[in-house]
């Protein structure tokens, strides 16, 4: 066990975890201590699957995109044979990043340093002036774990990743309602958040702050009120569902409730306020209905995949949030907006209208996360009690502690 030493607080991580009081936010050192971040890299960040987008983004052989998470970078590429491959973006010569572009199409990746060339299977296919006996086939790019769940691509920087079988099986039906395999990317934005990554994710896990921080979101989404006040609207949505081609599922195997050896996952649907059929400014539709849906039930579904990736499926589009650490002081939020793959931009949907709600909401989230970060770093910070509207956040922070104690 690594003993992490803090200037004033000399407790080890084990002691710090043991001292955690259930129902309270985390000790300051979990956010500020670089030694704890190192352990998080090993035990949480590189052990878990992270959403990398939709496989339709890599429709043609040679289509690629790069996913950066903390110190790692992966090239995800559709190979000549049609498979989706992922490789560490680290040259086998002397370690340079190989691909500096975010996305594109290529038959060969050429390292910008000395020009070593790799094909879409990661094989080294070109290396000048190497001594006799140099074996190219022993210098392929290192593979990175990649898999898809009904169209969504996930990457994990571990050779022995958590199983996705439970998520694939149990989410098959709810994902089929929205025809996830046949979505396409309508827009992507990212937000640099100068705050510890856990504060960014914790903020997404609770809507206690929505009433005060998000007037735009709070107009339309009943998650900003507590369960009791949501009852009537939730009942109305459930009654409408069948006639709209939807069914109810209640799936919760997230975080500390994940099955051993499996990535956690969850699904639930929550009513929107009257007058809103989707997450739009005026409550009106934003895009053609997804899958075989026939009408709007006035709800939105949460899909959670592991500790970093969270999706919101409205009846006519899907919004995906991915939060990743950059280092222990900085994080990033990527948002992807997906629509059905035969929808035409301009005719069927308008990107500015579709991205409005979650752009304005994420801009204000960034501000409150950074304010939170400033206070958490103060000598006066101490863990505070969660409200009844922060139970998901509590569950997630307990998962962080559970994973940190896993040797
Ligand atoms: S580091 Fe890539 S070719 Fe030298
Ligand atoms: Fe928020």
mmCIF file of C-alpha atoms and ligand atoms in Angstrom, residues 91 93-96 111 113-116, ligand 1:
data_model
loop_
_atom_site.group_PDB
_atom_site.id
_atom_site.type_symbol
_atom_site.label_atom_id
_atom_site.label_comp_id
_atom_site.label_asym_id
_atom_site.label_seq_id
_atom_site.Cartn_x
_atom_site.Cartn_y
_atom_site.Cartn_z
ATOM 1 C CA UNK A 91 5.122 5.178 -31.095
ATOM 2 C CA UNK A 93 10.260 3.772 -31.752
ATOM 3 C CA UNK A 94 10.872 6.305 -28.991
ATOM 4 C CA UNK A 95 7.409 6.976 -27.712
ATOM 5 C CA UNK A 96 6.096 10.051 -29.520
ATOM 6 C CA UNK A 111 4.676 9.146 -36.600
ATOM 7 C CA UNK A 113 8.938 12.330 -35.150
ATOM 8 C CA UNK A 114 10.933 9.966 -37.395
ATOM 9 C CA UNK A 115 8.266 8.739 -39.759
ATOM 10 C CA UNK A 116 7.552 5.198 -38.608
HETATM 11 S S1 LIG B 1 9.253 8.317 -32.049
HETATM 12 FE FE1 LIG B 1 7.975 7.724 -33.648
HETATM 13 S S2 LIG B 1 9.280 7.461 -35.321
HETATM 14 FE FE2 LIG B 1 10.603 8.011 -33.707
#
